[in-house]
Short mmCIF file of C-alpha atoms and ligand atoms in Angstrom, two decimals:
data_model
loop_
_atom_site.label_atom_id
_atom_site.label_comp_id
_atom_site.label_asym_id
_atom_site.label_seq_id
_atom_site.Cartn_x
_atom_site.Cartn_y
_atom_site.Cartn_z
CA UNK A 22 54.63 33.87 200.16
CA UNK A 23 54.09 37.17 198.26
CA UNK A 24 50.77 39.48 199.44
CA UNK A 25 49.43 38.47 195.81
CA UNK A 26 49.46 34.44 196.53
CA UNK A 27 48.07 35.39 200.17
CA UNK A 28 45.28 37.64 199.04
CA UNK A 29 44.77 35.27 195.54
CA UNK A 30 44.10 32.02 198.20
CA UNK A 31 42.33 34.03 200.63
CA UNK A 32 40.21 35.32 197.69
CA UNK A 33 39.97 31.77 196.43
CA UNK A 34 38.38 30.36 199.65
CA UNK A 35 35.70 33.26 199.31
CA UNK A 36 35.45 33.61 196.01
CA UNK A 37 35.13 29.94 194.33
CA UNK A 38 33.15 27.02 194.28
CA UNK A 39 33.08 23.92 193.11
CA UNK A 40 31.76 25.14 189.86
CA UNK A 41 35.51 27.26 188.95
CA UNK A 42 37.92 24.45 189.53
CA UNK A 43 40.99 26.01 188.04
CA UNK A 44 42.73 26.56 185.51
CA UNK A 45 39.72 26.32 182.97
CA UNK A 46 41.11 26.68 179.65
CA UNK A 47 39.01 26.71 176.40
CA UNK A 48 40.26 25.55 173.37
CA UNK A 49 41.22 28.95 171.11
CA UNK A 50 38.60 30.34 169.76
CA UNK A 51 38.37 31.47 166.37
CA UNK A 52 35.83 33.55 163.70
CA UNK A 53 34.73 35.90 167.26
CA UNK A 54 36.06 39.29 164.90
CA UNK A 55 34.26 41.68 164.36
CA UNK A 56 33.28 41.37 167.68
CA UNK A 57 30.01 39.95 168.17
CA UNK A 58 28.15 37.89 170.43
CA UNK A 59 27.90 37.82 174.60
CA UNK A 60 31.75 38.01 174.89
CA UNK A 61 31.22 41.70 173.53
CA UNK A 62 29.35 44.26 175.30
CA UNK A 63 29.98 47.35 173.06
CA UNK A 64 31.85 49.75 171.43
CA UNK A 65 34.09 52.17 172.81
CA UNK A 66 33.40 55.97 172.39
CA UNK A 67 36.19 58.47 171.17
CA UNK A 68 37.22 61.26 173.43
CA UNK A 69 39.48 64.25 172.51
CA UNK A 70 41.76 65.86 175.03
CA UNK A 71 43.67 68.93 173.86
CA UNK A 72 46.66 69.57 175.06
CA UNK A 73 46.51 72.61 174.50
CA UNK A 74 44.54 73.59 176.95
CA UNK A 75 45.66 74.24 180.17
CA UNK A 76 45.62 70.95 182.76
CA UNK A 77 43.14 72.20 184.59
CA UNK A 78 40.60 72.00 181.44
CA UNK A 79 41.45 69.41 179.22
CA UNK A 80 39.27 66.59 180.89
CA UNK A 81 36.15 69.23 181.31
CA UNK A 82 34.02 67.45 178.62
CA UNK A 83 34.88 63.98 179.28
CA UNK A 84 34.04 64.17 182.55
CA UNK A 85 30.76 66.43 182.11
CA UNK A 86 29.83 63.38 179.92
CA UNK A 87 30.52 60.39 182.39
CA UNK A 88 30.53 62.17 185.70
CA UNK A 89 26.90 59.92 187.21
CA UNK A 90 29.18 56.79 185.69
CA UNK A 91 32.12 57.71 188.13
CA UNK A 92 30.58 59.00 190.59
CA UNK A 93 28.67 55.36 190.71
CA UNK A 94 32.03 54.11 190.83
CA UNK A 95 33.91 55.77 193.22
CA UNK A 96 30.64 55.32 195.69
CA UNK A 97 31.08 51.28 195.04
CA UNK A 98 35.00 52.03 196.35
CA UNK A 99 33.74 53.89 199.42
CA UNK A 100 31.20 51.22 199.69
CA UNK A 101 33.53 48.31 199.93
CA UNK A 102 35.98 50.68 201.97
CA UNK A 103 33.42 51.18 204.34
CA UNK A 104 32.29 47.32 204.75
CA UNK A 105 36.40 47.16 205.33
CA UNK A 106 36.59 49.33 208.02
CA UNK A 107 32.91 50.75 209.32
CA UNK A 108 32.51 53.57 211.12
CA UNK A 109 33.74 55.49 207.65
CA UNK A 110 37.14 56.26 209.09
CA UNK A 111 38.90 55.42 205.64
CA UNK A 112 36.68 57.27 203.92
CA UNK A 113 37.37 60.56 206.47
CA UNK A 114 41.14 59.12 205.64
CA UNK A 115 41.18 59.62 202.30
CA UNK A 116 39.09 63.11 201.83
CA UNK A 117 41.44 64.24 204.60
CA UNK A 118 44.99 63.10 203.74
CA UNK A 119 44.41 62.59 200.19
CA UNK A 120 43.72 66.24 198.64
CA UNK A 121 47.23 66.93 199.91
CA UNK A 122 48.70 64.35 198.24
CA UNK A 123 46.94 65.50 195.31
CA UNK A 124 50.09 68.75 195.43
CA UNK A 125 52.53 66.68 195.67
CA UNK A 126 52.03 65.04 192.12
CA UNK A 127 53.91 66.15 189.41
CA UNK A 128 52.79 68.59 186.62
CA UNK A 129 50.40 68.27 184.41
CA UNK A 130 48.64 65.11 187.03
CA UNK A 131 48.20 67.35 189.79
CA UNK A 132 46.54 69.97 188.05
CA UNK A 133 44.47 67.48 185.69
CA UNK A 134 43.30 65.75 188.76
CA UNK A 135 42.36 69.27 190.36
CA UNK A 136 40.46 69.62 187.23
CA UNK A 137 38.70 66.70 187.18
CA UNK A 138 37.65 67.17 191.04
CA UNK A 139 36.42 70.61 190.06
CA UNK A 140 34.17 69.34 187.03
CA UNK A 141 32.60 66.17 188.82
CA UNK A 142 32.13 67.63 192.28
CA UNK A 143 33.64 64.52 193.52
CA UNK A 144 35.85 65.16 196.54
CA UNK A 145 39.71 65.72 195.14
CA UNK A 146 41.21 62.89 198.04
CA UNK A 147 38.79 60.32 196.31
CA UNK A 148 39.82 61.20 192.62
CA UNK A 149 43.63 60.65 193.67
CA UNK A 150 42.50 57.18 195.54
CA UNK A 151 40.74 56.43 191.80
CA UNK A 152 44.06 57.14 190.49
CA UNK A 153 46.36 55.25 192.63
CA UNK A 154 43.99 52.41 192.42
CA UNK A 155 45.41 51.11 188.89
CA UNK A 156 49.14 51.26 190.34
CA UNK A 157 47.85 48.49 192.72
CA UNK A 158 45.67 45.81 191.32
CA UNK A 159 45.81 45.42 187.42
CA UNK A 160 45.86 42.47 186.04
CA UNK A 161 45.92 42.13 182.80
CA UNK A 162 47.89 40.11 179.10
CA UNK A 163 49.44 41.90 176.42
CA UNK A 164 51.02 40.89 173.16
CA UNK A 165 53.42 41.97 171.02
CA UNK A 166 53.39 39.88 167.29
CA UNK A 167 55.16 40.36 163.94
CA UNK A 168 53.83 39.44 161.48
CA UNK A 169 55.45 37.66 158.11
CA UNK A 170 55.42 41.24 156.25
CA UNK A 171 56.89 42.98 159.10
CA UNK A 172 53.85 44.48 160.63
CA UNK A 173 54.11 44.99 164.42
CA UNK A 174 50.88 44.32 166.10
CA UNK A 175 49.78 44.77 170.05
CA UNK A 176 46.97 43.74 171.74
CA UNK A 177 45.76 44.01 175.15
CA UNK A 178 43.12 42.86 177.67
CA UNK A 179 42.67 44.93 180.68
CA UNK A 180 41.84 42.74 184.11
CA UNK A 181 41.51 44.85 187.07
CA UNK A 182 39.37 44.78 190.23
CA UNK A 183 40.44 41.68 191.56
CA UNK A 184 39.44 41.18 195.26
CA UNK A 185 37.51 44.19 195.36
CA UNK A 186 34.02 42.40 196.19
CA UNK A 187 32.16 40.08 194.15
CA UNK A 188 28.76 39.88 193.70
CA UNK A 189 27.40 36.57 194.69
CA UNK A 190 24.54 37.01 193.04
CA UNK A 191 25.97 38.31 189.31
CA UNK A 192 28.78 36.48 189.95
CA UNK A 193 31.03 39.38 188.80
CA UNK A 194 33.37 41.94 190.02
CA UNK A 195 31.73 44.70 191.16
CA UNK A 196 34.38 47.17 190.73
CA UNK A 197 35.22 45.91 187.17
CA UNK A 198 31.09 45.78 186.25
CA UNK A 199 31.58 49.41 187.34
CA UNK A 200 34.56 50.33 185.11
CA UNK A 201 33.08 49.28 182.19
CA UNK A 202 30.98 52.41 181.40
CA UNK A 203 34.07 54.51 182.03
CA UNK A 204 36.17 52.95 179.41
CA UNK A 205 37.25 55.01 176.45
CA UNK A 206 39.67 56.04 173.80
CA UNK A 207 41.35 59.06 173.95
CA UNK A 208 42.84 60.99 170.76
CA UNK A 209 45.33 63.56 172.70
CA UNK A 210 46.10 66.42 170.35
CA UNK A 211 48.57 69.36 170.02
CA UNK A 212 48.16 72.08 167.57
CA UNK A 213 44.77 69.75 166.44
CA UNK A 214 46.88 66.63 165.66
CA UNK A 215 47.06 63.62 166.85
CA UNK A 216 50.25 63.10 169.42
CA UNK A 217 49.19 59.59 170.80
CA UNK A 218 45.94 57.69 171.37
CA UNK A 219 44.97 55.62 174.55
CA UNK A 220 42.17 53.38 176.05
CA UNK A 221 41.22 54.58 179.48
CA UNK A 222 39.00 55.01 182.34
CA UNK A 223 37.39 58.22 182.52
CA UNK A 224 38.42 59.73 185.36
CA UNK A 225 42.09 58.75 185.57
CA UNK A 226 45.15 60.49 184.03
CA UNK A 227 48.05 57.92 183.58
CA UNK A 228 48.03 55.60 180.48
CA UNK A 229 47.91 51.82 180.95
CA UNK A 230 47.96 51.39 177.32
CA UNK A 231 48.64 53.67 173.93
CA UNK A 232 49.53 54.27 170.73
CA UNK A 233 51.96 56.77 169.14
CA UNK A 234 50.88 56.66 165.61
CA UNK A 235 53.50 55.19 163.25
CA UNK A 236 56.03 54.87 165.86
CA UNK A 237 55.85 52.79 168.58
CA UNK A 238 52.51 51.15 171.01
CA UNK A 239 52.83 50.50 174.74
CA UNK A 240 51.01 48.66 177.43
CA UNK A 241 51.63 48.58 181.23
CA UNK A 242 51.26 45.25 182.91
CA UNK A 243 51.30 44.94 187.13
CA UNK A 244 54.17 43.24 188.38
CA UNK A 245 53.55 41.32 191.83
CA UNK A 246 56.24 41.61 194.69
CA UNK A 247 56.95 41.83 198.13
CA UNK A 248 58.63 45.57 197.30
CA UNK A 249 55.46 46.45 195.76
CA UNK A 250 53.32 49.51 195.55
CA UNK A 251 52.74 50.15 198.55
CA UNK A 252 55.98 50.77 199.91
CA UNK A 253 56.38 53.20 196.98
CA UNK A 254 53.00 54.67 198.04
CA UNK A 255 53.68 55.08 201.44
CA UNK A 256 57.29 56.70 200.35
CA UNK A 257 56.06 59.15 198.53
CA UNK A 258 53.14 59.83 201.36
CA UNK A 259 56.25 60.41 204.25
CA UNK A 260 58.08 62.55 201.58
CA UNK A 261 60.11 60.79 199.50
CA UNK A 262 59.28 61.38 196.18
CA UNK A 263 62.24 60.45 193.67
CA UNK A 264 60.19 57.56 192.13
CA UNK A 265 57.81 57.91 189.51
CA UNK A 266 54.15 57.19 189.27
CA UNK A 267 54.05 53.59 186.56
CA UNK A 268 51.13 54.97 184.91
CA UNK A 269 52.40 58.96 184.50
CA UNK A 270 55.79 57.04 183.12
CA UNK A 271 54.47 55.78 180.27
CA UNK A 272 51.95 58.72 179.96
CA UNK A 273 54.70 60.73 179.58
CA UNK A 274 56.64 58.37 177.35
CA UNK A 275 53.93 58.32 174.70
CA UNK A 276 54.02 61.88 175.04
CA UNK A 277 57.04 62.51 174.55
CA UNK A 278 59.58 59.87 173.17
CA UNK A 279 59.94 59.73 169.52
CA UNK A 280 61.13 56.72 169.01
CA UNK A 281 61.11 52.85 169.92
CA UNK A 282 64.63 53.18 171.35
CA UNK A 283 64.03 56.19 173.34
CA UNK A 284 60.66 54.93 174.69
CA UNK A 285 63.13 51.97 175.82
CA UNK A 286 65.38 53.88 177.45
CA UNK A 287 62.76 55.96 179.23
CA UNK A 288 61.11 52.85 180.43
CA UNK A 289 63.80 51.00 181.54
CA UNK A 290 65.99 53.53 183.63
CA UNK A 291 63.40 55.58 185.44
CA UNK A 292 63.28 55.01 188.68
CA UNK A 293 59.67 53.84 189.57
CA UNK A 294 57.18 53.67 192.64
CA UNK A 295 56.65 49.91 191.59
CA UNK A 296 57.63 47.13 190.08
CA UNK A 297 55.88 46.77 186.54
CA UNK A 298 56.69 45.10 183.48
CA UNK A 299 56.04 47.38 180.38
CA UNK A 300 55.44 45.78 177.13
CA UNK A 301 56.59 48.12 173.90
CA UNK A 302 55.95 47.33 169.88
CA UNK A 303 57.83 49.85 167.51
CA UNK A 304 57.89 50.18 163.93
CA UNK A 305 59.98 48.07 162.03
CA UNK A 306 60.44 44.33 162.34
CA UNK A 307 62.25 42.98 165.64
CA UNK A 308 60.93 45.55 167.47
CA UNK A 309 58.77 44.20 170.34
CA UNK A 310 59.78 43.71 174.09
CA UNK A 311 58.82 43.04 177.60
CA UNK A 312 60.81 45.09 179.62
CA UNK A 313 60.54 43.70 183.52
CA UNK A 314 61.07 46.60 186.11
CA UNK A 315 61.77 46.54 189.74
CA UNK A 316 61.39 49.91 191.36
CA UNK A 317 65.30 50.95 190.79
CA UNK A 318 65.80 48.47 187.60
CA UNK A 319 65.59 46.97 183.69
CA UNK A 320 65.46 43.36 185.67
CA UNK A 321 65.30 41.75 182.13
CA UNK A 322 64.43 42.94 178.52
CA UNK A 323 63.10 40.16 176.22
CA UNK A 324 62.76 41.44 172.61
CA UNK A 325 61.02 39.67 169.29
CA UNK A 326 63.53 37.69 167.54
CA UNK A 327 62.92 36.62 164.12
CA UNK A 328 66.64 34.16 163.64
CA UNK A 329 65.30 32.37 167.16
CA UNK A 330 61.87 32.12 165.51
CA UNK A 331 60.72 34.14 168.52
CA UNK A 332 58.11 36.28 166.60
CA UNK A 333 55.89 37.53 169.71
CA UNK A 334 56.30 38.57 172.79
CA UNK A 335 53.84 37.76 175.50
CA UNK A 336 52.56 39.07 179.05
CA UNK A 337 50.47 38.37 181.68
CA UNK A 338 51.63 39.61 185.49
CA UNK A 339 54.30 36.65 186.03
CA UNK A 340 58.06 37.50 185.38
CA UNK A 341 58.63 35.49 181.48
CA UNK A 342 61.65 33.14 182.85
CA UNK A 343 59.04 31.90 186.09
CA UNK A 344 55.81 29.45 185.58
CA UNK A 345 52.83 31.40 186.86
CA UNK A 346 50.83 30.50 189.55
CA UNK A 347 49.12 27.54 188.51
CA UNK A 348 45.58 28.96 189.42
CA UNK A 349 46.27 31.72 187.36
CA UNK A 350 47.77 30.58 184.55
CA UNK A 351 46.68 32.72 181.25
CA UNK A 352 49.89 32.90 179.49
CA UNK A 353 50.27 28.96 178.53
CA UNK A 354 46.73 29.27 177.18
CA UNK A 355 47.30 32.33 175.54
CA UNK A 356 50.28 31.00 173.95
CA UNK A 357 48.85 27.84 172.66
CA UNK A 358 47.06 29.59 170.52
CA UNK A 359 49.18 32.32 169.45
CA UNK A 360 51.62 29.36 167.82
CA UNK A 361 48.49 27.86 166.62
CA UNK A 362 47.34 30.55 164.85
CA UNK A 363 51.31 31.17 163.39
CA UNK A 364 53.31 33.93 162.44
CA UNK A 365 51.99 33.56 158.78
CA UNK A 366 47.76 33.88 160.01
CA UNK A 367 48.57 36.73 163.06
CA UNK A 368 46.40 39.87 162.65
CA UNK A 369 44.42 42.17 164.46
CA UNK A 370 41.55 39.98 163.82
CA UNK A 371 43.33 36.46 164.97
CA UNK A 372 44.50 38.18 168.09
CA UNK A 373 41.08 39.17 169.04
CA UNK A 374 40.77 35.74 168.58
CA UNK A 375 43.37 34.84 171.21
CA UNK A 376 42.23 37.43 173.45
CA UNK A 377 38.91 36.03 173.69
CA UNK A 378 39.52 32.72 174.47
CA UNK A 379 38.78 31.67 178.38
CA UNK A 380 40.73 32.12 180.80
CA UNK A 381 42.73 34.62 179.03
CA UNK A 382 38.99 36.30 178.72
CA UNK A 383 37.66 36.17 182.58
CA UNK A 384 35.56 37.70 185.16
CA UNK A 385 37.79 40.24 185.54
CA UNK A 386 38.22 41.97 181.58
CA UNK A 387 36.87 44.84 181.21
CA UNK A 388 38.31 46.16 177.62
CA UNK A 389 40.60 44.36 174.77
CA UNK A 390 42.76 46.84 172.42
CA UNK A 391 44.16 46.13 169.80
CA UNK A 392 46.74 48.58 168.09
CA UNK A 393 48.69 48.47 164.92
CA UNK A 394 51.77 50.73 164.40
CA UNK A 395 51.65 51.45 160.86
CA UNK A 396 48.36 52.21 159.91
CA UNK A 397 47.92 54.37 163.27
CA UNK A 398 45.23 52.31 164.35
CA UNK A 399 43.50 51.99 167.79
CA UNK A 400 40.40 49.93 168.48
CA UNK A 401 38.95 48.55 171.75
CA UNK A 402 35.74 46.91 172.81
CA UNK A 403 33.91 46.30 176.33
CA UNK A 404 34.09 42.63 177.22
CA UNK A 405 31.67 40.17 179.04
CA UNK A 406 32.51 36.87 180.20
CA UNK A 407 29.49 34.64 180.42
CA UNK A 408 29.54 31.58 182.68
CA UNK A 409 31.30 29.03 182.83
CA UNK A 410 34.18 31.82 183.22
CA UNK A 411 37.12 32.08 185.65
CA UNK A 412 36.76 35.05 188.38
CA UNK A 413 40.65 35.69 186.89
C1 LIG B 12 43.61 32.14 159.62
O1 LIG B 12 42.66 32.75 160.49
C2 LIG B 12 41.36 32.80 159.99
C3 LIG B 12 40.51 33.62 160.94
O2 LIG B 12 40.47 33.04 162.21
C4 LIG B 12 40.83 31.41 159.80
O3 LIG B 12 39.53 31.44 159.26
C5 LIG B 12 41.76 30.64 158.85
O4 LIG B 12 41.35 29.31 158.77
C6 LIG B 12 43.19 30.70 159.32
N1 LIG B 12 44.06 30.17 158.32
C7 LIG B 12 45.02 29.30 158.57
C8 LIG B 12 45.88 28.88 157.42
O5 LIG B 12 45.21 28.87 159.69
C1 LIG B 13 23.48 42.47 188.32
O1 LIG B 13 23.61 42.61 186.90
C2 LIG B 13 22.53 43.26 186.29
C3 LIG B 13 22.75 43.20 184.80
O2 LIG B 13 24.11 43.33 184.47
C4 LIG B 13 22.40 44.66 186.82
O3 LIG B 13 21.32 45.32 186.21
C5 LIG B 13 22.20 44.61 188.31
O4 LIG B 13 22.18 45.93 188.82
C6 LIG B 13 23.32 43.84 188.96
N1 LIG B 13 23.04 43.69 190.38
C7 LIG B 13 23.84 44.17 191.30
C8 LIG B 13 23.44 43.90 192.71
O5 LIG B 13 24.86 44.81 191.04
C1 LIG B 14 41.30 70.43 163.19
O1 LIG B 14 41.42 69.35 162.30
C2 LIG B 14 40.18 68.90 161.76
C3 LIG B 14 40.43 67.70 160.88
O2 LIG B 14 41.47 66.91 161.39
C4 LIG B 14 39.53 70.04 160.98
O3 LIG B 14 38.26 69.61 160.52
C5 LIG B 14 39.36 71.25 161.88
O4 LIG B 14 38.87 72.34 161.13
C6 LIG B 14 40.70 71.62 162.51
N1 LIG B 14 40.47 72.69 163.47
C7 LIG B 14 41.29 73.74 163.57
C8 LIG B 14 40.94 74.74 164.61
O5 LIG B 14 42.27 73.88 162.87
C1 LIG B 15 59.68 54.69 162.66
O1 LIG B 15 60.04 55.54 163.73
C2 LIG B 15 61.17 56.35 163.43
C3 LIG B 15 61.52 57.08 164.69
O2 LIG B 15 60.49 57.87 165.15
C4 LIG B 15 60.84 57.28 162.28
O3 LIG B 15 61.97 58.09 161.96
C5 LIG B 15 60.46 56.45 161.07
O4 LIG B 15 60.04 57.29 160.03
C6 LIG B 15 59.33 55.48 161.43
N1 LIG B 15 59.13 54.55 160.32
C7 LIG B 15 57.93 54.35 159.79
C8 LIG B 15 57.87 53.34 158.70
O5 LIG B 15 56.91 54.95 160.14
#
């Protein structure tokens, strides 16, 4: 049994009653774009981060803007750490062992993370815990879709915080109720243009989804498995430190790649901390694919493929060629109604669509994005998910 069916059950015992008898599956919604209604909780506010500037500074107004917001958050994660373990041992752990880590990191994270320490006054071990977190416990569905002119179009909802306390009484996550105020987009520029764009949480420097303008979009999805983060964690902790970060991967990749192909390349050969699956839209039509990564390898690579009528590509945290736990099934929901809505009626607008239907919408969302290549564009909204609504 794999830690995530152990902690999912364990977390099912505590976590559900009679009232969530999975899977709960809506029929697909339609007519929810523009976003409206109690499925939407707001807009997402834009961010610049010049590259420019030297690591240190870049996140300075940022995180002047939303330090209370993660500060409120990171005392929730020494609040649940503490109910783990009283006595605040992990706590003393991490502002002990942590802030070395922190020079261990490769340029520019360690220095942006030094940065962002500085500005917040939040102790530098518990800024690098805030940043491991997301290597550990996203959840999340992304798609991939041509359309029948060619357009390339990528959307994303972000899960994360399972297991990481829920509030009886709101019936919600607390960490993810917490996240929510932290979400934004980020336009990173160099020489005041526009390199790539991102949705993110304030606070933390790899990118779990992006855009690169008129050349390719990329999402990160977790991948569950017995050789899972944490052996990569602890790895790099005793020293070994060949692997890469998932998140500064494909930070670096939007960065830096120029192309679909090369963003492919990058993704699938370098050796990673984790397992992940990354999930990468280009420009022109066929090009859409799941790549699914164990720590050393390109496991499989599933690309759009118009002559097999395969005209999307679709992820949630289950390898493509397995059925997904049954109480966690989003993806045959989620694609019911992509081949409902069809090839011919797919657009940023029916993919909200998709993305908002229940369970693929759950307890657990905290932002959907939607990107499309050719127009540069890069939206994203805070979700809600009013009851009835699956924890996951
Ligand atoms: C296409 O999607 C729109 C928006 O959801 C919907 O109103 C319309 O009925 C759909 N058209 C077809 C042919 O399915
Ligand atoms: C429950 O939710 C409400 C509204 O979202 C919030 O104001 C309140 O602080 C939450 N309670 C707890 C204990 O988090
Ligand atoms: C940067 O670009 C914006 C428009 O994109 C322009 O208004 C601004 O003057 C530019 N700033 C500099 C320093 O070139
Ligand atoms: C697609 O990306 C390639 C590689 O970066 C670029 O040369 C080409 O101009 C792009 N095509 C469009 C239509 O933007």
């Amino acid at each position: 049994m794999s830690p995530c069916v152990l902690l999912l059950s364990v977390a099912l015992v505590s976590v559900t009653s009679a009232q969530f008898v999975p899977p709960f599956t809506e029929d697909c919604r339609s007519h929810m774009y523009p976003p409206n209604g109690p499925t939407f909780r707001g807009a997402v506010a834009w961010y610049t981060v010049d590259l420019d500037l030297p690591p240190s500074k870049r996140w300075n107004t940022l995180i002047a803007d939303k330090k209370t917001d993660l500060v409120t958050m990171i005392q929730a994660i020494r609040d649940l750490a503490d109910a783990f373990v009283p006595s605040g041992r992990l706590v003393e752990l991490v502002d002990v062992t942590l802030p070395l880590m922190a020079n261990t990191l490769p340029d520019p994270f360690s220095e942006e993370i030094k940065g962002i320490a500085a500005v917040s006054g939040i102790p530098l071990g518990e800024v690098v815990l805030f940043n491991i977190f997301y290597e550990v416990f996203t959840v999340c569905t992304s798609i991939v879709a041509e359309d029948d002119k060619g357009n390339l179009l990528h959307g994303r909802n972000l899960d994360f915080g399972l297991f990481m306390g829920w509030d009886v009484k709101n019936k919600s996550w607390i960490i993810s109720e917490k996240l929510k105020p932290l979400v934004v987009n980020l336009d990173f520029k160099r020489n005041n243009q526009t390199v790539f764009k991102s949705t993110n949480f304030a606070g933390y420097v790899g990118m779990l989804t992006g855009i690169k303008p008129h050349t390719f979009t990329l999402t990160m999805n977790e991948r569950f498995s017995l050789d899972g983060g944490y052996i990569g964690i602890l790895e790099w902790i005793l020293g070994q430190r060949d692997g890469m970060w998932m998140s500064f991967l494909t930070r670096s990749v939007l960065e830096n790649a120029n192309s679909y192909e090369e963003a492919k390349t990058r993704l699938a050969t370098t050796k990673l901390l984790a397992p992940a699956y990354f999930i990468l839209g280009g420009n022109q039509t066929g090009q859409g694919c799941i790549i699914t990564r164990s720590r050393t390898l390109s496991i499989d690579l599933l690309e759009i493929d118009l002559k097999l009528n395969r005209w999307y590509v679709l992820e949630t945290n289950y390898d493509h060629w397995e059925q997904p736990l049954f109480l966690d099934d989003r993806r045959t929901p989620a694609m019911k109604c992509m081949n409902q809505v069809t090839q011919k009626n797919i657009s940023l607008k029916t993919m909200y669509d998709i993305l908002s239907t229940k369970p693929v919408l759950n307890k657990l969302t905290t932002y959907t994005t939607l990107m499309q290549v050719s127009t540069g564009n890069l939206e994203s909204y805070i979700r809600d998910c009013p009851n009835p609504c699956m924890p996951w």
